[in-house]
XYZ file of N, CA, C and O in Angstrom:
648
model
N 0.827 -1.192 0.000
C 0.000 0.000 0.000
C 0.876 1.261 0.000
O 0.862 2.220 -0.772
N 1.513 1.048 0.893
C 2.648 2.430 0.962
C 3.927 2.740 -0.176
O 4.791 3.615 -0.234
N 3.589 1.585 -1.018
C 4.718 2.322 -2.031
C 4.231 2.860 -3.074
O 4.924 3.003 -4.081
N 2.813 3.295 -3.009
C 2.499 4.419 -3.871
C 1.992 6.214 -3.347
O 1.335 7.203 -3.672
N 3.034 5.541 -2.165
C 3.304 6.897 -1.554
C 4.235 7.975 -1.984
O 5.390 7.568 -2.116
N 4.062 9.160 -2.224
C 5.183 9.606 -2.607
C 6.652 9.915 -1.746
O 6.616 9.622 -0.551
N 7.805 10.430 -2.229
C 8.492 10.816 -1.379
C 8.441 11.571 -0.353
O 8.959 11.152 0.682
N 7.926 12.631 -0.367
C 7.194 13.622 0.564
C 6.125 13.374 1.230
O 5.925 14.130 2.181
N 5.127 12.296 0.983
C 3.893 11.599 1.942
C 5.256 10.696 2.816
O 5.333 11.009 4.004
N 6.048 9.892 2.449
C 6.787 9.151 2.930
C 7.411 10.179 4.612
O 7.307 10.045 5.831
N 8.011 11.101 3.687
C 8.750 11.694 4.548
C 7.642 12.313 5.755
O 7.938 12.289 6.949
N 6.600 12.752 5.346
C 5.818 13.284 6.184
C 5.369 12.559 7.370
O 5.320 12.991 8.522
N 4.844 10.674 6.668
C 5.138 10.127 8.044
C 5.800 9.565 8.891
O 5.449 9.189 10.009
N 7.383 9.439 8.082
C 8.812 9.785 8.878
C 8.469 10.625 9.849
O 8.354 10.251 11.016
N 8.257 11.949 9.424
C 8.159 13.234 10.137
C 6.921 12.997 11.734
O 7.039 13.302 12.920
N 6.022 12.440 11.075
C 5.196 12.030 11.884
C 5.401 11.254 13.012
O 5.046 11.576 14.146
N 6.034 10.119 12.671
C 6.636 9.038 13.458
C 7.616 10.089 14.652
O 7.562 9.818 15.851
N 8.325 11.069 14.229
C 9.601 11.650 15.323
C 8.465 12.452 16.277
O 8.622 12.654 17.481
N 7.335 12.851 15.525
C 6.549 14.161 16.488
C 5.821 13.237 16.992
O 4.916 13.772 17.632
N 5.727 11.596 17.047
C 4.975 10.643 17.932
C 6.432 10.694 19.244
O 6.340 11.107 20.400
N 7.388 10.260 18.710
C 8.699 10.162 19.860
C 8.438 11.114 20.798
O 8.155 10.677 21.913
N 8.460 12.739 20.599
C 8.853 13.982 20.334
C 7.377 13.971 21.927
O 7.473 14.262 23.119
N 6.426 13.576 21.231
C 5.896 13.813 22.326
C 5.201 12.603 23.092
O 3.992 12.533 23.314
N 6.056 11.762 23.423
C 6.203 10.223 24.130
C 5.099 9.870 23.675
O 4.404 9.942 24.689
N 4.288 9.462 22.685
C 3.215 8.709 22.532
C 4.059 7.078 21.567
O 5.164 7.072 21.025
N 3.435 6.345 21.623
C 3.684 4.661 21.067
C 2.941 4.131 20.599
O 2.539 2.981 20.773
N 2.450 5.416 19.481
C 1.241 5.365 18.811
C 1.276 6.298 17.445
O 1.589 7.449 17.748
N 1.087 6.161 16.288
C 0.888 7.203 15.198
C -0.582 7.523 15.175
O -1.246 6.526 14.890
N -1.461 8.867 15.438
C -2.401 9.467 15.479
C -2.219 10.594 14.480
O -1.135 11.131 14.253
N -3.656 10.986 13.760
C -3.756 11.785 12.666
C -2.892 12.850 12.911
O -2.350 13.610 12.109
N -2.848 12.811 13.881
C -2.277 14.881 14.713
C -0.821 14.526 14.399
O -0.068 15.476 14.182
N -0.225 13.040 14.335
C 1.063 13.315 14.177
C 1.558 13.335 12.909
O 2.559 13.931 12.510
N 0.577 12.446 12.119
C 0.927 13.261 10.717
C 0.710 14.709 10.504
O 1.703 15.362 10.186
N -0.276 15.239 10.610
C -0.513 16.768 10.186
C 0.540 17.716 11.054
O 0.499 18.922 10.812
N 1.416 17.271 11.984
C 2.664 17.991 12.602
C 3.803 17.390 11.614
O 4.735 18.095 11.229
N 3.638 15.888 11.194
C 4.968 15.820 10.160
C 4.800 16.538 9.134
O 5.792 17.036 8.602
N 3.292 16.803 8.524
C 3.338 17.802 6.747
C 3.677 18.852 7.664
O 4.872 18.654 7.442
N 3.702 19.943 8.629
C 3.582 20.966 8.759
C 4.934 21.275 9.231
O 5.226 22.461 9.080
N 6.021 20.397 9.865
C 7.190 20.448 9.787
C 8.144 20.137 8.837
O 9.343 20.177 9.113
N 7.673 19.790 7.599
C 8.177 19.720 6.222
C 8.457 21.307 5.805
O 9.515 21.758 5.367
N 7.519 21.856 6.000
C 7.685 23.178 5.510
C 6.957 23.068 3.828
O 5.913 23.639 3.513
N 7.575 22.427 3.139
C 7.344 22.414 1.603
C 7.187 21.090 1.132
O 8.018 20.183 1.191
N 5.626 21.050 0.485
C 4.819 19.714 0.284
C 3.189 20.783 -0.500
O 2.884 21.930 -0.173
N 2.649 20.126 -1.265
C 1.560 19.951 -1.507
C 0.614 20.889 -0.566
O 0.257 22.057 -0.721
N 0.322 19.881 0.538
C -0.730 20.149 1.553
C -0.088 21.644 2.087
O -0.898 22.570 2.125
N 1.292 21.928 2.494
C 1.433 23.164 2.926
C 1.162 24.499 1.821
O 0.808 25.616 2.198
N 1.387 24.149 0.536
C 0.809 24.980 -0.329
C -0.187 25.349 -0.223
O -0.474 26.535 -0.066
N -1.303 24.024 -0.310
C -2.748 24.079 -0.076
C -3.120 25.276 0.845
O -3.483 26.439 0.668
N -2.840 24.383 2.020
C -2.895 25.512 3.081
C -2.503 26.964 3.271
O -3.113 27.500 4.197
N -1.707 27.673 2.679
C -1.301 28.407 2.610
C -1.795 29.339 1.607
O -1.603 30.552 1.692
N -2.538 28.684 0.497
C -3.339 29.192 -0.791
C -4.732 29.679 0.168
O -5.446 30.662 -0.028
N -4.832 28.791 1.099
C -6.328 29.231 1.740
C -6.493 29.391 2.935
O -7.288 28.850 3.705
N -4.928 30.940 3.266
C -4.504 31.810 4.017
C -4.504 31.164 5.078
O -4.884 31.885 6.001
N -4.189 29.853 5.490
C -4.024 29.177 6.855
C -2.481 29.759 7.086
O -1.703 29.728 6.133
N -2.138 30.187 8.120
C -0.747 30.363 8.792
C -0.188 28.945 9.298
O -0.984 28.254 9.934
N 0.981 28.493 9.097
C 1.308 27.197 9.135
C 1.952 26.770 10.934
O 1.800 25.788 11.660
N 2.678 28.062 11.079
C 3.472 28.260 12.386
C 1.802 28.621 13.394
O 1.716 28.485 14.614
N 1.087 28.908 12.821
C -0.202 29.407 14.196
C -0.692 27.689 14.373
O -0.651 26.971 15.372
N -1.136 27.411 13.033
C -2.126 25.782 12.907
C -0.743 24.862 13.602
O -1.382 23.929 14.088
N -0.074 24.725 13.755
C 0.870 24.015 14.382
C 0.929 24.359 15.831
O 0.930 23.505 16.717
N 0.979 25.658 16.037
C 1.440 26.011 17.786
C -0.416 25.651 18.204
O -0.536 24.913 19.182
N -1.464 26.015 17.688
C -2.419 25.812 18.012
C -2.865 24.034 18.028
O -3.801 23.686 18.748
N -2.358 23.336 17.457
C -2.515 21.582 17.101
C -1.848 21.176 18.542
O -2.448 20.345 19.224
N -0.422 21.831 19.103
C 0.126 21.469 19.711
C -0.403 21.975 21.415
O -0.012 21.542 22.499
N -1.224 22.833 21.164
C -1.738 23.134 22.515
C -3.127 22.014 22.694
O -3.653 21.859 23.796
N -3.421 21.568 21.938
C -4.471 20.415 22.474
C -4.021 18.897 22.341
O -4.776 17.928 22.409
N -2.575 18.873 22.127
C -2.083 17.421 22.173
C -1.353 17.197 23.795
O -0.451 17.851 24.318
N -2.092 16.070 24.306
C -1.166 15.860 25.425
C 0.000 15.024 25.305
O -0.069 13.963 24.684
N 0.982 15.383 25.806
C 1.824 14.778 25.837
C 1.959 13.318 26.980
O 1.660 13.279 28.174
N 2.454 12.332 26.194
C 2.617 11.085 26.479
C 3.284 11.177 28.165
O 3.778 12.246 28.525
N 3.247 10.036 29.081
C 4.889 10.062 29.784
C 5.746 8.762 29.876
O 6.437 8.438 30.842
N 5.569 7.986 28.569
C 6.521 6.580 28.346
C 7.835 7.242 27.569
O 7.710 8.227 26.842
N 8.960 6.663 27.779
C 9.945 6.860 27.354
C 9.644 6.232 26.290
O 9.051 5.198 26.595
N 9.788 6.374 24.951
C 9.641 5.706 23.793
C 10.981 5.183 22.980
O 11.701 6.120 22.635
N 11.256 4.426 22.763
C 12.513 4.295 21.812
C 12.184 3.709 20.552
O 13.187 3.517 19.864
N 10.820 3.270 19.885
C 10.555 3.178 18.923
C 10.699 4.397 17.627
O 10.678 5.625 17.710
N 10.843 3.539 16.492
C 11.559 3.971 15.200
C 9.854 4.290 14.387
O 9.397 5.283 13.820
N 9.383 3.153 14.635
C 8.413 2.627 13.462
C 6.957 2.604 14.569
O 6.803 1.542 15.173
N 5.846 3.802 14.853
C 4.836 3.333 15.675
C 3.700 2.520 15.080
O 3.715 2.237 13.882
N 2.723 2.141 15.878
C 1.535 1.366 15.453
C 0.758 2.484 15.230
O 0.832 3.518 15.894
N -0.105 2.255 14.153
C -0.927 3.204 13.919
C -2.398 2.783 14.257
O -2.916 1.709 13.952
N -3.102 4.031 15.080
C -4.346 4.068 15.458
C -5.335 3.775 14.550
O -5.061 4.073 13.388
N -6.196 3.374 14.714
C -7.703 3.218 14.141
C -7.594 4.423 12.876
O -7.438 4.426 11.655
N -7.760 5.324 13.867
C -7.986 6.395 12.840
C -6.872 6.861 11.863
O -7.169 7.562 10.896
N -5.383 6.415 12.146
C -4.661 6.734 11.311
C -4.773 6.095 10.151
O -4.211 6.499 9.133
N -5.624 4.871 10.201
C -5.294 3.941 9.409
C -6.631 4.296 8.343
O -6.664 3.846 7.198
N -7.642 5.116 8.883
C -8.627 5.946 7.859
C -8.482 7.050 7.544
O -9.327 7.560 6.808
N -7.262 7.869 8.032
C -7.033 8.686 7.280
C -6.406 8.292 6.264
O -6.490 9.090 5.331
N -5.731 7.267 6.032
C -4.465 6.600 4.947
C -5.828 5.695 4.223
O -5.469 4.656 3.669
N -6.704 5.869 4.198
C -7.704 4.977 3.501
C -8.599 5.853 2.488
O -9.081 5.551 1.396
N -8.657 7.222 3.348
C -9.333 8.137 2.930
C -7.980 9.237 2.108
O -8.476 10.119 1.408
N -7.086 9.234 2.134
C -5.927 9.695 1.455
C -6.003 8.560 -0.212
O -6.266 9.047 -1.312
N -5.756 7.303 -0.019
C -6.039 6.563 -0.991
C -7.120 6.802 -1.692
O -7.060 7.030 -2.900
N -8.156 6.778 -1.065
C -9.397 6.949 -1.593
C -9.376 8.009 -3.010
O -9.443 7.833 -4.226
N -9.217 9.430 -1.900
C -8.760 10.786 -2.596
C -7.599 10.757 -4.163
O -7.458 11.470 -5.157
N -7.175 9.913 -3.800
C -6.055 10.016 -4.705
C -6.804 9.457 -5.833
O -6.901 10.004 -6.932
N -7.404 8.177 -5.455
C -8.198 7.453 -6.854
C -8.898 8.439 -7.369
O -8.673 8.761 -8.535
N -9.822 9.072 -6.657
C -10.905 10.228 -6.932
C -10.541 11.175 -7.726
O -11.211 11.503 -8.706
N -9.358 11.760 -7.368
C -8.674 12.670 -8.312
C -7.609 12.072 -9.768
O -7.036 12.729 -10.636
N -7.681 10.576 -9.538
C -7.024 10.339 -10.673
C -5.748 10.560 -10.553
O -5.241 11.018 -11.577
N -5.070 10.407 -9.706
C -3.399 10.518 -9.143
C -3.189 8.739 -9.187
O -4.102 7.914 -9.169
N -2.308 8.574 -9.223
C -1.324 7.048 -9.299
C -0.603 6.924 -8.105
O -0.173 5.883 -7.609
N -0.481 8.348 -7.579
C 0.683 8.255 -6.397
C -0.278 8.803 -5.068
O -1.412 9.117 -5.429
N -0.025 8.961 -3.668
C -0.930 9.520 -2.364
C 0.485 10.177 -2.102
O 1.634 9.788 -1.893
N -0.237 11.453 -2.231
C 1.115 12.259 -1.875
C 0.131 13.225 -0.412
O -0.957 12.861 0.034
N 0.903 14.423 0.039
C 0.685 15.050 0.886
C -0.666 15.788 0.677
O -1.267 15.763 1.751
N -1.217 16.285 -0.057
C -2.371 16.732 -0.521
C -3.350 16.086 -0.237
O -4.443 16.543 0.098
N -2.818 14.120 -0.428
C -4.457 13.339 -0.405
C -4.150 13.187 0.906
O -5.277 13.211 1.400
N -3.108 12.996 2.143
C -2.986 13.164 3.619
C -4.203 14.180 3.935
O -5.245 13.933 4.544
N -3.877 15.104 3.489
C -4.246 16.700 4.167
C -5.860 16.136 4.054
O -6.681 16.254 4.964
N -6.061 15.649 3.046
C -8.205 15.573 2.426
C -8.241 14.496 3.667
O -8.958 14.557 4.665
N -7.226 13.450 3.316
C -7.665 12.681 4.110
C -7.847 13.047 5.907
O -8.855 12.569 6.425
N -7.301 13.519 6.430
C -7.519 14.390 7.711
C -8.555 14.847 7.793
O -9.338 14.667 8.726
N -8.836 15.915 6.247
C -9.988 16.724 7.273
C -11.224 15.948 6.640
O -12.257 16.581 6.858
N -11.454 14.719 5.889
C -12.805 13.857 5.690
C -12.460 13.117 7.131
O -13.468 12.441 7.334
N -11.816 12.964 7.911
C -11.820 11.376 8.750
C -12.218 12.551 10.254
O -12.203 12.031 11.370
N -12.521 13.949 10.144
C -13.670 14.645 10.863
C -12.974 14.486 12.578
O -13.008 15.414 13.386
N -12.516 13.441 12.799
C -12.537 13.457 14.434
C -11.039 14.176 15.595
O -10.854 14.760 16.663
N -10.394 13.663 14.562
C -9.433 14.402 14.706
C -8.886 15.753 15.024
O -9.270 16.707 14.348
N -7.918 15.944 16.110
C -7.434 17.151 16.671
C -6.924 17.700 15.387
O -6.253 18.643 15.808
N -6.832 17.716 14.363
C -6.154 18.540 13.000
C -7.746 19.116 12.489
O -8.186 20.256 12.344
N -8.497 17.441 12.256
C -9.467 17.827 11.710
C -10.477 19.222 12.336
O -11.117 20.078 11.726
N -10.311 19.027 13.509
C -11.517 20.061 13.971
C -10.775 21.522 14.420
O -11.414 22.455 14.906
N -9.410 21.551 14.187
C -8.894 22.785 14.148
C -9.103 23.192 12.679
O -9.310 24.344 12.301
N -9.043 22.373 12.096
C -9.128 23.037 9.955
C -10.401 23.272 10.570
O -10.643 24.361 11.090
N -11.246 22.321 10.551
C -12.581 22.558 10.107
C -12.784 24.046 10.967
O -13.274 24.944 10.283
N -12.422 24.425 12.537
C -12.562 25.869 12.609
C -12.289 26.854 11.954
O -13.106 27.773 11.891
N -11.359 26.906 11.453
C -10.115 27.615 10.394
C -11.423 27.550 9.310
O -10.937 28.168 8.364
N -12.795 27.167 8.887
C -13.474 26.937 8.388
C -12.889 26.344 6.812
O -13.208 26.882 5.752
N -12.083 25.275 6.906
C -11.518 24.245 6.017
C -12.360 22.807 5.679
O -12.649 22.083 6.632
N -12.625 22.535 4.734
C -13.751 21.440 4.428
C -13.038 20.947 3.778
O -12.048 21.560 3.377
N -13.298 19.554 3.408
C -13.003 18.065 2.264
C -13.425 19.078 0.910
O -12.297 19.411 0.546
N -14.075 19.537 0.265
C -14.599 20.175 -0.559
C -13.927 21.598 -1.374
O -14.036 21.932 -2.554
N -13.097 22.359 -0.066
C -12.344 23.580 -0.018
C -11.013 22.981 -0.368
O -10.510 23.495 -1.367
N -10.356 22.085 0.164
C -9.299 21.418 -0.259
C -9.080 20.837 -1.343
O -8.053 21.152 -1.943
N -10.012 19.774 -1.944
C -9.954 19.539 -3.016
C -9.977 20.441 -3.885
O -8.963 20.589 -4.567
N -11.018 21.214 -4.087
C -10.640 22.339 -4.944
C -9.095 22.908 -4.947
O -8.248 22.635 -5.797
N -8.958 23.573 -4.055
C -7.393 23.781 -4.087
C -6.269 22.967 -4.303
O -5.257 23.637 -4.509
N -6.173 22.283 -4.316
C -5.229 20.921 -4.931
C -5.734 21.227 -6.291
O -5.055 21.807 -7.138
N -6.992 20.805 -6.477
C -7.185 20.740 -8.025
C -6.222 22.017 -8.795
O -5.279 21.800 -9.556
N -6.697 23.291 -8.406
C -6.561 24.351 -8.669
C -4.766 24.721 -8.487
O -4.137 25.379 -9.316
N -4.426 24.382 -7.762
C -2.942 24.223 -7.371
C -1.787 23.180 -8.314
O -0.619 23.524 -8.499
N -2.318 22.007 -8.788
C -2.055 20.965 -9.995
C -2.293 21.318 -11.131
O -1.895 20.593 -12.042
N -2.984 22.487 -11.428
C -3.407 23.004 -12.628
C -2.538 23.798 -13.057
O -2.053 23.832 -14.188
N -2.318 24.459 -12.167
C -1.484 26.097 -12.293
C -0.197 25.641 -12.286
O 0.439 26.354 -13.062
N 0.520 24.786 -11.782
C 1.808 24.170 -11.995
C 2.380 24.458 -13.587
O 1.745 24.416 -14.641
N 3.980 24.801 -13.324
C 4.234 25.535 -14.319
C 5.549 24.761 -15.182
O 5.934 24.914 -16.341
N 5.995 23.954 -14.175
C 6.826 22.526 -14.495
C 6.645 22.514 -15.870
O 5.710 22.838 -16.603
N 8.039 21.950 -16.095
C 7.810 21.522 -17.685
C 7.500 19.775 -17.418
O 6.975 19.078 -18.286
N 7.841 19.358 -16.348
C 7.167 17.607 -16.304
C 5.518 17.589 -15.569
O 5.036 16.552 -15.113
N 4.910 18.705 -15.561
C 4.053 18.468 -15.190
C 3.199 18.921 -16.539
O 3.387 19.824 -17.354
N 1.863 17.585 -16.380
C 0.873 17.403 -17.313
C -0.498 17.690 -16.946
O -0.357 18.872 -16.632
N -1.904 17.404 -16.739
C -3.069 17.114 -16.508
C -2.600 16.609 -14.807
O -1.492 16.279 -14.384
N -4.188 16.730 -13.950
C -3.676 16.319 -12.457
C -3.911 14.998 -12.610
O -3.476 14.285 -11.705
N -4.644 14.321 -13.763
C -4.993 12.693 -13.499
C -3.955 12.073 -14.023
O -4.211 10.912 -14.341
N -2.406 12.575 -14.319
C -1.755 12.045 -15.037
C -0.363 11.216 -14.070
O 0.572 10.523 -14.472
N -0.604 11.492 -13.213
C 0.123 11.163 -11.935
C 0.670 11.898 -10.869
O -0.071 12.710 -10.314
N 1.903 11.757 -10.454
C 2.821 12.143 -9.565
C 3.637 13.486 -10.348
O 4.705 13.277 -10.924
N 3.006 14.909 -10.305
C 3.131 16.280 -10.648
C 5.013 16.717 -9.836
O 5.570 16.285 -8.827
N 5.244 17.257 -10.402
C 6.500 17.898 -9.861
C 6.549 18.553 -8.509
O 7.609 18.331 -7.922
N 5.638 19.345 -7.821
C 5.247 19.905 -6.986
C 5.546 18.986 -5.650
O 6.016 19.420 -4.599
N 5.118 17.422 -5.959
C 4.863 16.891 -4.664
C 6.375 15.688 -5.153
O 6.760 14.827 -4.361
């Protein structure tokens, strides 16, 4: 399933996995992906976001004031992923088919977050008044405008961008 992840979805839940360490949990939860895209800096989804004036450093310091922190010493590399992580990565897939992508890059993460609704990311976007609907559009709209000379149509795969 995961090797039609892209490099940057990859890295993001690398990224994810350290902000599970980072804050002793022994667990991958949606919140720790949406702290790995948002500590990437440059990905897809932070574009997104940023196209639809979300501040990246506020949605982060604000994500991080409603995460509690763990108190197990963790020394895991690789966590188990929660229920729900495992529908956001279902609903990321999903997205990706939907849009006609080959690859689940950071963009179909981001949809996938804010469709899987329960989530500490999800219900800070959704305040930020961010929808499954608002995002897609912007991805769409964001894959379009790409100015790449290897980038084609968004149903054509894995775009330069991500």
């Amino acid at each position: 399933m995961h090797e039609r992840f892209s490099d940057r979805a990859r890295r993001a839940m690398a990224l994810g996995n350290q902000e599970a360490l980072r804050l002793h949990h022994d667990y991958l939860a949606p919140v720790h992906i949406m702290l790995g895209i948002l500590s990437m800096g440059s990905s897809v989804a932070a574009l997104v976001l940023q196209n639809m004036d979300i501040d990246l450093e506020t949605l982060r310091s604000d994500i991080n004031k409603l995460v509690e922190p763990g108190n197990k010493q963790v020394q895991q590399t690789k966590m188990a992923q929660k229920e729900e992580t495992r529908q956001v990565i279902a609903y990321a897939i999903d997205e990706a088919r939907k849009l006609g992508h080959k690859y689940v890059g950071t963009e179909h993460f981001l949809l996938g977050l804010v469709r899987e609704g329960n989530s500490i990311p999800a219900r800070v976007l959704t305040q930020r008044g961010v929808n499954v609907d608002s995002v897609r559009e912007e991805v769409l709209t964001l894959l379009r405008s790409s100015t790449h000379e290897n980038h084609s149509a968004p149903a054509s795969g894995h775009d330069a961008l991500e």
